[in-house]
Tab-separated table of C-alpha atoms in Angstrom:
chain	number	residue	atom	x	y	z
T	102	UNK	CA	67.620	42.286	50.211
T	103	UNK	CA	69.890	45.090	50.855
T	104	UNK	CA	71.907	43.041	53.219
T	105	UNK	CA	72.380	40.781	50.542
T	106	UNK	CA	73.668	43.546	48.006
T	107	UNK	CA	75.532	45.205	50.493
T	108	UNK	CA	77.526	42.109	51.045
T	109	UNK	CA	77.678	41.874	47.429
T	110	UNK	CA	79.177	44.461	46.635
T	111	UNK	CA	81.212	44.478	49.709
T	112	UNK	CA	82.793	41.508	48.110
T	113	UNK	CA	83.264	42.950	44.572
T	114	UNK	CA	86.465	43.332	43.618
T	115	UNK	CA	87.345	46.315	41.012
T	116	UNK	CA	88.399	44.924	37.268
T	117	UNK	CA	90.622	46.514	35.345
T	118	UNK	CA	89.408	49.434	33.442
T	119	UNK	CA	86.326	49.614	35.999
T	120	UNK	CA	85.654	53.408	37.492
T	121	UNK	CA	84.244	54.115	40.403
T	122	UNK	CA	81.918	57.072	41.500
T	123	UNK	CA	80.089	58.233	44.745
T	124	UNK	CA	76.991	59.651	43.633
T	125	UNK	CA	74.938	60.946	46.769
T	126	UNK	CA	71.631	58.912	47.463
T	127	UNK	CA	68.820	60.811	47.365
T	128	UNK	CA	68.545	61.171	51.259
T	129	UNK	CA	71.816	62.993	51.114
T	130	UNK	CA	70.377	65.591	48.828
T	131	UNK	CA	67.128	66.298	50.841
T	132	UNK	CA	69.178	66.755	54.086
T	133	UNK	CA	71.387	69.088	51.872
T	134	UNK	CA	68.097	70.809	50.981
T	135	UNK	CA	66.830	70.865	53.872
T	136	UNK	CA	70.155	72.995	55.669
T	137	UNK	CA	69.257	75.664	52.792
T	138	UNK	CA	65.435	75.986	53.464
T	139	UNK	CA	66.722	76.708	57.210
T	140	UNK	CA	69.346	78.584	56.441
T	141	UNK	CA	69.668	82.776	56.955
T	142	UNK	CA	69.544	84.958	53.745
T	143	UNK	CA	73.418	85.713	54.204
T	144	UNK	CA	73.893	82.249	54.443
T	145	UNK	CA	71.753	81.522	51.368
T	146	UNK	CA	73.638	84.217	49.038
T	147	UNK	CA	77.271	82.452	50.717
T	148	UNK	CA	76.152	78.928	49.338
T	149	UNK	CA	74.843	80.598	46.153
T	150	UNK	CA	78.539	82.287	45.675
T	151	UNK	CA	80.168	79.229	46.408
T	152	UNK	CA	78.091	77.685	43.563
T	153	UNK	CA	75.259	75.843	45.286
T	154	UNK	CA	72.693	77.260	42.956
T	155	UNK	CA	69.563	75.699	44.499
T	156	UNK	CA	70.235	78.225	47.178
T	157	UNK	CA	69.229	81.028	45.282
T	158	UNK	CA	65.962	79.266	44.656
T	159	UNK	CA	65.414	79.299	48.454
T	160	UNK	CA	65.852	82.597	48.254
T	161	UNK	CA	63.357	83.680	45.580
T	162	UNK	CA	60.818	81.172	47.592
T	163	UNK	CA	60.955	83.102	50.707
T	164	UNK	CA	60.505	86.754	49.239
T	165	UNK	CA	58.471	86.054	45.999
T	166	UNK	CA	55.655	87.146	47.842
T	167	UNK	CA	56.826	90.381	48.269
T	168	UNK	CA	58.983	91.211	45.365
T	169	UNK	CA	55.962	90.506	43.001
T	170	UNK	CA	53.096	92.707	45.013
T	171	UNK	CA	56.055	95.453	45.410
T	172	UNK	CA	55.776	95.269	41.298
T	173	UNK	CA	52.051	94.793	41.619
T	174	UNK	CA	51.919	98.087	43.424
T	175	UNK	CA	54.190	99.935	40.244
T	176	UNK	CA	52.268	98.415	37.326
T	177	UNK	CA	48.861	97.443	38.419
T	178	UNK	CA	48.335	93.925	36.500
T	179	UNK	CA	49.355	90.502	37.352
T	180	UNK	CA	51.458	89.536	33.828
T	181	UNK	CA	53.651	93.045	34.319
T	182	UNK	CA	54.544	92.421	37.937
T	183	UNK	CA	55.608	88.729	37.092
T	184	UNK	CA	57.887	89.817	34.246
T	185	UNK	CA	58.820	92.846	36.639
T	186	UNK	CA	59.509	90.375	40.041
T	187	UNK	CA	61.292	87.934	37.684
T	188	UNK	CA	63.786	90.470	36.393
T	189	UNK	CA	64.165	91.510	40.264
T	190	UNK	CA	65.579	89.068	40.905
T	191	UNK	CA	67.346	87.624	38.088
T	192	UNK	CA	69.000	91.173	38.456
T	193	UNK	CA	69.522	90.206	42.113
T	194	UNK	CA	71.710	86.980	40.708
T	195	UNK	CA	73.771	89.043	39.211
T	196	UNK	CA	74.384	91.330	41.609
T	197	UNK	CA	74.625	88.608	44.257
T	198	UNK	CA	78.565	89.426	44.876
T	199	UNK	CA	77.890	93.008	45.612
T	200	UNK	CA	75.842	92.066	48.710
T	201	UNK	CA	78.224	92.762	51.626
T	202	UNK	CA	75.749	92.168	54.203
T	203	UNK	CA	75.821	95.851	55.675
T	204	UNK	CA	71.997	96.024	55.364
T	205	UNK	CA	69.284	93.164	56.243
T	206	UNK	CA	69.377	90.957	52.693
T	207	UNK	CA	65.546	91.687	52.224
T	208	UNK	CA	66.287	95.744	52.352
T	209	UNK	CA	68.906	95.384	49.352
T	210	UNK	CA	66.074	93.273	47.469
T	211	UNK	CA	63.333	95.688	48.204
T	212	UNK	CA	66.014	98.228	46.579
T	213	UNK	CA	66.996	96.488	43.575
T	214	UNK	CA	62.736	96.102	43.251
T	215	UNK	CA	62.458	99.695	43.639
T	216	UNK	CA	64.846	100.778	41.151
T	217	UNK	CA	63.468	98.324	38.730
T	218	UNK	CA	59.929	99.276	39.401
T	219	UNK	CA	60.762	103.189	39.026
T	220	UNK	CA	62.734	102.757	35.282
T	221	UNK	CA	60.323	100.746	34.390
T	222	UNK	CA	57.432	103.279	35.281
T	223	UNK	CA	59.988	106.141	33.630
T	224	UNK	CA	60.154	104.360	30.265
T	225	UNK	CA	56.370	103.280	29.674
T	226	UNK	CA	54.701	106.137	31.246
T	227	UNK	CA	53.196	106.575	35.341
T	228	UNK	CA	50.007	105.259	34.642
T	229	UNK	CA	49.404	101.740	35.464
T	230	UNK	CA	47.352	99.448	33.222
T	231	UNK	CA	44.699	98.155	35.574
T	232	UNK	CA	43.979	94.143	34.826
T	233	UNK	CA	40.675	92.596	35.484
T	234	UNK	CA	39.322	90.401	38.515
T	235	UNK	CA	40.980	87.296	37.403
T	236	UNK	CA	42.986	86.532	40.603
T	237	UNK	CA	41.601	85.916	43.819
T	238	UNK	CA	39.799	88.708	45.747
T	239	UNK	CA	41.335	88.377	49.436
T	240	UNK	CA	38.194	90.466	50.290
T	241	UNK	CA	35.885	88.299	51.404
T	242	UNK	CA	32.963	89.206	49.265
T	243	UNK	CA	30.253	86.500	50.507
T	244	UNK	CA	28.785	88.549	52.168
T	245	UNK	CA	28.923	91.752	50.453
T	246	UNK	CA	26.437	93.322	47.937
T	247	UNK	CA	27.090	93.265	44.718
T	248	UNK	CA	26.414	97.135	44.057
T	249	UNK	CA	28.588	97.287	47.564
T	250	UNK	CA	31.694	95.935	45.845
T	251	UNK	CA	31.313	97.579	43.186
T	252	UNK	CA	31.753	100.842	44.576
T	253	UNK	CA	34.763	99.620	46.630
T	254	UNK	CA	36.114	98.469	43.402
T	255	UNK	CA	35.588	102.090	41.317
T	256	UNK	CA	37.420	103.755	44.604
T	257	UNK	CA	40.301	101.436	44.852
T	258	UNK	CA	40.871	101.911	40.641
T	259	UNK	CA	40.729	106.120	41.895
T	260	UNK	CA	43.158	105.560	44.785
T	261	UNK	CA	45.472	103.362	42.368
T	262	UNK	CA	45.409	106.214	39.748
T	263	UNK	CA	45.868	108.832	42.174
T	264	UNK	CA	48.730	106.599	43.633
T	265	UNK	CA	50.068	106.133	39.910
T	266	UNK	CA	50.490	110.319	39.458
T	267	UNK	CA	52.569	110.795	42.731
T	268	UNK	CA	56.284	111.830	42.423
T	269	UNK	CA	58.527	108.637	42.575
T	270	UNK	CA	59.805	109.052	45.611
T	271	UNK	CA	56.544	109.571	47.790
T	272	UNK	CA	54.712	106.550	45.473
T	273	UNK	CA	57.610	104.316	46.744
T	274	UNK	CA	57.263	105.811	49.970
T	275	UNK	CA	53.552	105.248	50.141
T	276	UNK	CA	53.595	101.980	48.635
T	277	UNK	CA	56.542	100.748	51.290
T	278	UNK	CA	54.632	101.528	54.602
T	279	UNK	CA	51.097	101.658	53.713
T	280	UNK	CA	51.462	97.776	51.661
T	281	UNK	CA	54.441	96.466	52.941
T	282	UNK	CA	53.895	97.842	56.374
T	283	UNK	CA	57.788	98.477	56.544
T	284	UNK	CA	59.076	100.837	58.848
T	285	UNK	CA	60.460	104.371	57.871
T	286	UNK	CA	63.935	103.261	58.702
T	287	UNK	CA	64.201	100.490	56.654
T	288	UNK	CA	62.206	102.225	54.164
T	289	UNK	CA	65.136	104.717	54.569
T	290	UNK	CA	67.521	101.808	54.164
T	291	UNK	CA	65.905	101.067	50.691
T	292	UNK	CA	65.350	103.988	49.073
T	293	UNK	CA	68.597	105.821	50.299
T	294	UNK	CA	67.095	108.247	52.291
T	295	UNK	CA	67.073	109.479	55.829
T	296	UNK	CA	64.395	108.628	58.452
T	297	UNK	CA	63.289	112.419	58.203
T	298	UNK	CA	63.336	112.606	54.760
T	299	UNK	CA	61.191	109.477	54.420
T	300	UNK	CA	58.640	110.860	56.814
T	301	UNK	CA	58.505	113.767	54.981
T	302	UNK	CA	58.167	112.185	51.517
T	303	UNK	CA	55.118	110.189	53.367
T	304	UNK	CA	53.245	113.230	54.385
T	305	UNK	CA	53.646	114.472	51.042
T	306	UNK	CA	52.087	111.833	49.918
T	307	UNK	CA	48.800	111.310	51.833
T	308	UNK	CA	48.844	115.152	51.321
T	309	UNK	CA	48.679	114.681	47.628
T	310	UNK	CA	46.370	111.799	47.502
T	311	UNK	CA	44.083	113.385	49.701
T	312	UNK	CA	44.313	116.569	46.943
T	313	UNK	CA	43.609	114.044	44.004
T	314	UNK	CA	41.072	111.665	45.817
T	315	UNK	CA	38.956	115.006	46.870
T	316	UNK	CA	39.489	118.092	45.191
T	317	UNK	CA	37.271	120.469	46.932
T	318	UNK	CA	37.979	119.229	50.514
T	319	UNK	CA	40.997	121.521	52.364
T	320	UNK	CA	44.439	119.940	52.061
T	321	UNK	CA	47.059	119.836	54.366
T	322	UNK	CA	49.839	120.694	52.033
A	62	UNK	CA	52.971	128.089	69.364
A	63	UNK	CA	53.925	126.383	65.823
A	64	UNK	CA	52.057	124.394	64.210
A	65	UNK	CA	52.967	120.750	63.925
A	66	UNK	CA	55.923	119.940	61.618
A	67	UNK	CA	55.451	117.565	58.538
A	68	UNK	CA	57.429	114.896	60.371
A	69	UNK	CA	55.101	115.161	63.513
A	70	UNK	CA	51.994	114.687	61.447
A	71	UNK	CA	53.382	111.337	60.365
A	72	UNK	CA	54.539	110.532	63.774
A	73	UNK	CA	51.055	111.102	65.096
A	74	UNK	CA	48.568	109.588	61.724
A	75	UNK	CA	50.870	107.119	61.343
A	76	UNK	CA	52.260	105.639	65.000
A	77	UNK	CA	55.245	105.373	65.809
A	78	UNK	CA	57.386	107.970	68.456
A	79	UNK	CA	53.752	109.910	69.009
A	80	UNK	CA	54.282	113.480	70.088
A	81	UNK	CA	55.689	115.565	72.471
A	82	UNK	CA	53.916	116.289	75.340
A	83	UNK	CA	53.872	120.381	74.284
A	84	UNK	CA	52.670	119.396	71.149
A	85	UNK	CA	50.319	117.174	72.138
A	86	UNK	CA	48.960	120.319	73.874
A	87	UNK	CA	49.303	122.145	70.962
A	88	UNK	CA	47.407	119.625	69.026
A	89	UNK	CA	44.380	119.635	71.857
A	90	UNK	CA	43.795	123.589	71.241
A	91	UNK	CA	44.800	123.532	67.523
A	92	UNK	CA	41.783	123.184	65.101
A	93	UNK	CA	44.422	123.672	61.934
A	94	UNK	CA	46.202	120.855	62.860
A	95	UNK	CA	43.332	118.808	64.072
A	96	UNK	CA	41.843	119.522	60.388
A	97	UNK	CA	45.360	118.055	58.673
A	98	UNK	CA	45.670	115.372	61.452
A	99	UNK	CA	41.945	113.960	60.074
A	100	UNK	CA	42.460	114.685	56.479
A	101	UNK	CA	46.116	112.776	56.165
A	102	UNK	CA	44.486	109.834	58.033
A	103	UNK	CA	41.421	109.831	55.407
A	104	UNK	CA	44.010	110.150	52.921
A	105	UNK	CA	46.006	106.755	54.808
A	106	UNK	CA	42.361	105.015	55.174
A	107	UNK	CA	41.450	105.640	51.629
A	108	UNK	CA	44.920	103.997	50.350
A	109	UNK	CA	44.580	101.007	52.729
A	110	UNK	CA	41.070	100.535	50.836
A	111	UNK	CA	42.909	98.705	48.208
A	112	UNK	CA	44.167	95.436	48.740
A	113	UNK	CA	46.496	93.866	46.080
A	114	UNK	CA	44.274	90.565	44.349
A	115	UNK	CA	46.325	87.254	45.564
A	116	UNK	CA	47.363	84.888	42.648
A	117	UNK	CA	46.639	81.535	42.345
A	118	UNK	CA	48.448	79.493	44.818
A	119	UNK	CA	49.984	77.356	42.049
A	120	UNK	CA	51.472	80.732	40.223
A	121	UNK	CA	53.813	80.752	43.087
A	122	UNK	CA	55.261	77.090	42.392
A	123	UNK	CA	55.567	78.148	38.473
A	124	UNK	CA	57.022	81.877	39.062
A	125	UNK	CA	59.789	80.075	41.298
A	126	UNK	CA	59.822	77.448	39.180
A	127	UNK	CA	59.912	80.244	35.799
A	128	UNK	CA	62.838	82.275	38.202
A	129	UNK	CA	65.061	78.783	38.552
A	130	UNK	CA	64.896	78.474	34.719
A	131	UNK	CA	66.249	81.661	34.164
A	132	UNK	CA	68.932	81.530	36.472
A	133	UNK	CA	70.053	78.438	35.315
A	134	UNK	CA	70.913	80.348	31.950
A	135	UNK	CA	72.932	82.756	33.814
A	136	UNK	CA	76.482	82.407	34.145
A	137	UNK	CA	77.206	81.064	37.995
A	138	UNK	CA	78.086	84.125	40.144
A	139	UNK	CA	81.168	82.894	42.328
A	140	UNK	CA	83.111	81.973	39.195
A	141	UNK	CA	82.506	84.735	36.273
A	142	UNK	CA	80.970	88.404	38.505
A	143	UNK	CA	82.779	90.753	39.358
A	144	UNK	CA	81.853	91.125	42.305
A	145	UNK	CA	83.176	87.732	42.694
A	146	UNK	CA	86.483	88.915	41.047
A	147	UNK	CA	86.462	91.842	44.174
A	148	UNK	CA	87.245	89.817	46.883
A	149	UNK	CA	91.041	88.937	45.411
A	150	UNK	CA	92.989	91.331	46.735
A	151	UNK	CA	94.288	92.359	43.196
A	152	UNK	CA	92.128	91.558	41.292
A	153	UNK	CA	91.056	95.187	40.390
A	154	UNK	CA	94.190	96.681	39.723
A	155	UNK	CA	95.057	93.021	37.567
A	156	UNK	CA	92.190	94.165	35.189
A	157	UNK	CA	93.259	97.790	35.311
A	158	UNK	CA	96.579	97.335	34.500
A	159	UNK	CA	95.830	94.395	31.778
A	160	UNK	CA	93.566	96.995	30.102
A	161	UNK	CA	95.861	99.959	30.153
A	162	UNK	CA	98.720	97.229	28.507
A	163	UNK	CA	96.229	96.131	25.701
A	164	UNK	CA	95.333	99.705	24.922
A	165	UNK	CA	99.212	100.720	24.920
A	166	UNK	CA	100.163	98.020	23.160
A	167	UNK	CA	97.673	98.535	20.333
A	168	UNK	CA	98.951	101.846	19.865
A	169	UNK	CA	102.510	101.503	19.783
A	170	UNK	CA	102.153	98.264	17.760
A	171	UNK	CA	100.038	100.194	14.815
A	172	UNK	CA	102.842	103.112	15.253
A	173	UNK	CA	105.398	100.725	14.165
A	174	UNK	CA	103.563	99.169	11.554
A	175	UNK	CA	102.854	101.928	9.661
A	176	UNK	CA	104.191	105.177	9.011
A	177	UNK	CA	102.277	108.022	10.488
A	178	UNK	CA	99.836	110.650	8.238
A	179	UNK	CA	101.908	113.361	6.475
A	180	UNK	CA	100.777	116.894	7.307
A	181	UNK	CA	97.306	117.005	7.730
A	182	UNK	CA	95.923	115.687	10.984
A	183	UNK	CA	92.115	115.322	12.269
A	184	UNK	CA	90.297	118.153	14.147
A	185	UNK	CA	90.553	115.379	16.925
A	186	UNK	CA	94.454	115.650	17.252
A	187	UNK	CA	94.580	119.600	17.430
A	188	UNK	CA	92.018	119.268	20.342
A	189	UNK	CA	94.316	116.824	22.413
A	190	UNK	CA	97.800	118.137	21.557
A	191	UNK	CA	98.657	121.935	22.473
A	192	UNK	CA	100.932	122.287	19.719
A	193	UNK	CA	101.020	119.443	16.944
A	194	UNK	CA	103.415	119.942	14.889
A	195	UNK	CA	102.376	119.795	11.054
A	196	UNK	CA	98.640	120.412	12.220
A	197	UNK	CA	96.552	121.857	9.404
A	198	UNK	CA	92.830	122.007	10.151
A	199	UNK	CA	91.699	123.174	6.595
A	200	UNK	CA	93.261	120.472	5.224
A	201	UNK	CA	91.514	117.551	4.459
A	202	UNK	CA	90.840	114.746	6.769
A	203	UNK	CA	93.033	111.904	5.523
A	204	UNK	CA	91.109	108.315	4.169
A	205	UNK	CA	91.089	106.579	6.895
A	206	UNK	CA	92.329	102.633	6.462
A	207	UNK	CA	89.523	100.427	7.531
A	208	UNK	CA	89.013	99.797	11.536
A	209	UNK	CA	87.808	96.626	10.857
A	210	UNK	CA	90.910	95.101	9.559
A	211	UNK	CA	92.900	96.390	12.188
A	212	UNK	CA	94.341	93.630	14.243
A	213	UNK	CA	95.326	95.502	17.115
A	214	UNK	CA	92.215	97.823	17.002
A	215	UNK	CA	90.428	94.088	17.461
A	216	UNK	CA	92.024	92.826	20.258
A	217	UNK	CA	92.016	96.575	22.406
A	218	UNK	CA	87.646	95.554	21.662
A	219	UNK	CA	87.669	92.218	22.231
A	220	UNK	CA	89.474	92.476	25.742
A	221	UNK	CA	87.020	94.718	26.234
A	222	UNK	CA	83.872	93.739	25.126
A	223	UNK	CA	82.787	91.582	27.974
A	224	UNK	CA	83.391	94.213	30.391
A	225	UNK	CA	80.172	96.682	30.928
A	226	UNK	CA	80.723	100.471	31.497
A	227	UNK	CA	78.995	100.258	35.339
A	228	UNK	CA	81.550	96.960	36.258
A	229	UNK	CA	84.491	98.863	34.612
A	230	UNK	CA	83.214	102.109	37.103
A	231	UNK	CA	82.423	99.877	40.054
A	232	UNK	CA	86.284	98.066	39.994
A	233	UNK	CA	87.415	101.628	39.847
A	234	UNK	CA	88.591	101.788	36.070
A	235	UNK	CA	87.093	105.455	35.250
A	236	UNK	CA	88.420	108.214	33.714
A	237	UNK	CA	89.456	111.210	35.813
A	238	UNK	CA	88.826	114.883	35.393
A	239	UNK	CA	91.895	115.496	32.320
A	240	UNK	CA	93.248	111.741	32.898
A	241	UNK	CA	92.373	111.460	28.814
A	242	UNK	CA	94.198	115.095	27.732
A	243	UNK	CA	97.113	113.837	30.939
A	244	UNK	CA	97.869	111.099	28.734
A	245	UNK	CA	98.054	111.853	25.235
A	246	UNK	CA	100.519	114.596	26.074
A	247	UNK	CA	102.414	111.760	27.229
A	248	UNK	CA	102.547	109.907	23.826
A	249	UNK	CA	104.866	110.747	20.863
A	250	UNK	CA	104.147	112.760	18.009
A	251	UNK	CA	103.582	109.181	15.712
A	252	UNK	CA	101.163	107.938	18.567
A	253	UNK	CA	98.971	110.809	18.493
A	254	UNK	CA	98.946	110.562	15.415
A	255	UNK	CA	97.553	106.660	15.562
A	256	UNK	CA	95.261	107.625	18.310
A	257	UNK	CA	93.510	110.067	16.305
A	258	UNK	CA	93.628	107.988	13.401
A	259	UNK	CA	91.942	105.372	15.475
A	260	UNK	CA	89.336	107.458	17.034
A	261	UNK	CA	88.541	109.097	14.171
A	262	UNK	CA	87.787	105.585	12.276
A	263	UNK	CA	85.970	104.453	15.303
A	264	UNK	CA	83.681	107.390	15.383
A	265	UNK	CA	83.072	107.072	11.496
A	266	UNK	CA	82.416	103.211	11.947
A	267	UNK	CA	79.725	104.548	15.155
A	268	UNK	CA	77.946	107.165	12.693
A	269	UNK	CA	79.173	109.437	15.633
């Protein structure tokens, strides 16, 4: 049958007043496609600047993940970080043409996250509003007892709190190497910082944490 | 000996370049810093306690899906950012200079058109000018014609209306220290006179 059409049209001969287009078959697209999914982040923001748009939604499939528990971390319920990791990285889009590349892509995302995070935090208050158990525990809790996880529950909603009252810059700190399991010198990367300074910011932290979490116990700081 | 150093503690809670091998000494005779070794990696254990909840696997198909829409709204970056607009060679000092021209010829334009304010002049003018001429801050601060209607006024905002303060300061069109008081000491008598007219409306028009 397509033989058949091919010599068809093969044989067609253009009328007067007829236009012809070359649309790309569908094929054509998913190999297009496919070169993005494969392609590096610089690449990805190149192909977005020169105006292949689907490229940026490579991009927000490959660090979604992180940009919305990075917000999780900041605001402590599942509708906030959405609306928080969505204006990441719309804000990201628009920013796309200041991205020169010097740092790894994901470090200048993790910084535009940051900064969004902390105004956000500066103009509703520190204080997170906890959301309920409607997501998926990744705690496997088969096996645990109920007044078990329970407990573990109460102490994780005292370490978020006590997380929530740190200064900005050891919360991001904290949040960037104990959650994100970056290291200090991209963390350093992100937040603008030195490696020493970072450190420094981190030991402030669990200092402070361990002050909040137990108030009677010595402190390091 | 000293004790450890807030950067060592970290190095030794929290991996990476361990210690020294004098401090690890230290550290083996040290009960202080054994004390704040144990209590910053209680505090680190305590903090790991909470793991983030995972959403649904399908919210991660809608959010990208929700982020595509959103984009889509946005005006394509290659042809309209400015950062876009950086990589031409000139285009910064294109918008500079374009600016500077609409706001110059604004001024002279409503200097010719109308005659400038007999005697007294605003507070504004006496702050700018060292020595204005027919200055007379008791006096009364002339009616000021309506902003609005001025056509020149209008296109100095319009041209720069889609331009936001942090582009304008990123492109390098900011203000240096005395660049504002270097200029108007360049301008005429009759501009300074529309300048302050201008400002003066504009600030009335802000509720400044």
């Amino acid at each position: 049958m397509d033989r058949t059409l091919d010599r068809l049209w093969a044989g067609a001969e253009p009328r007067p007043g007829w236009k012809v287009s070359v649309t790309p078959d569908a094929a054509e697209s998913e190999a297009g496609s496919a070169d993005l999914t494969a392609a590096s982040d610089p690449d990805l923001v190149s192909a977005c600047l020169a105006g292949r748009r689907e490229a940026f939604d490579v991009i927000v499939e490959r660090h979604q993940r992180q940009v919305y528990h990075l917000c999780y971390r900041f605001v402590g319920n599942h509708e906030e970080a959405s609306d928080l990791a969505q204006d990441v990285f719309l804000r990201s889009y628009r920013a796309l043409g200041g991205f020169k590349g010097t740092s790894a892509f994901a470090t200048w995302l993790y910084r535009i996250g940051v900064n969004v995070c902390l105004n956000r935090m500066s103009a509703k208050g520190k204080t997170p509003r906890l959301g309920t158990l409607e997501t998926v525990d990744p705690v496997d809790t088969r096996a645990e007892r109920a007044d078990a996880r329970l407990l573990r529950g109460e102490r994780a909603a005292e370490v978020r709190a006590a997380i929530a009252q740190l200064p900005n810059k050891q919360r991001a700190t904290l949040i960037l190497r104990v959650y994100h399991e970056l290291p200090h010198e991209q963390i350093a990367g992100i937040l603008g910082s030195s490696v020493g300074a970072v450190k420094a910011n981190f030991f402030h932290a669990l200092a402070n944490l361990r002050k909040r979490l137990q108030p009677d116990a010595s402190s390091p700081s | 000996m000293k004790h450890l150093t807030d950067i060592e503690f970290v190095n030794l809670v929290d991996g990476g370049e361990g210690l020294a091998a004098d401090r690890r000494r230290h550290l083996e005779t040290c009960e202080s810093c054994n004390r704040h070794a144990e209590a910053l990696r209680d505090a680190l254990r305590e903090a790991q306690i909470d793991r983030a909840p995972e959403p649904s696997p399908l919210f991660w198909t809608y959010f990208s899906a929700r982020v595509s829409d959103a984009i889509r709204h946005e005006t394509p970056v290659a042809a309209f950012s400015v950062g876009g607009w950086r990589r031409h060679p000139f285009a910064e000092w294109a918008i500079a200079a374009s600016i500077a021209v609409v706001v110059m010829v604004a001024v002279v334009w409503r200097a010719t058109l109308h005659a400038p304010m007999p005697g007294a002049l605003s507070a504004t003018v006496t702050t700018v000018s060292p020595a204005p001429q027919a200055a007379d801050a008791s006096n009364a601060q002339p009616a000021a014609d309506d902003v609005e209607a001025d056509e020149a006024w209008a296109v100095v905002r319009s041209a720069a209306e889609g331009l936001r303060w942090e582009d304008a300061h990123a492109i390098g069109i900011s203000a240096g220290p005395g660049a504002a008081e270097g200029l108007a000491l360049e301008l005429t008598a009759d501009e300074r006179a529309e300048l302050a007219r201008l400002l003066d409306g504009e600030m009335k028009r802000s509720g400044a």
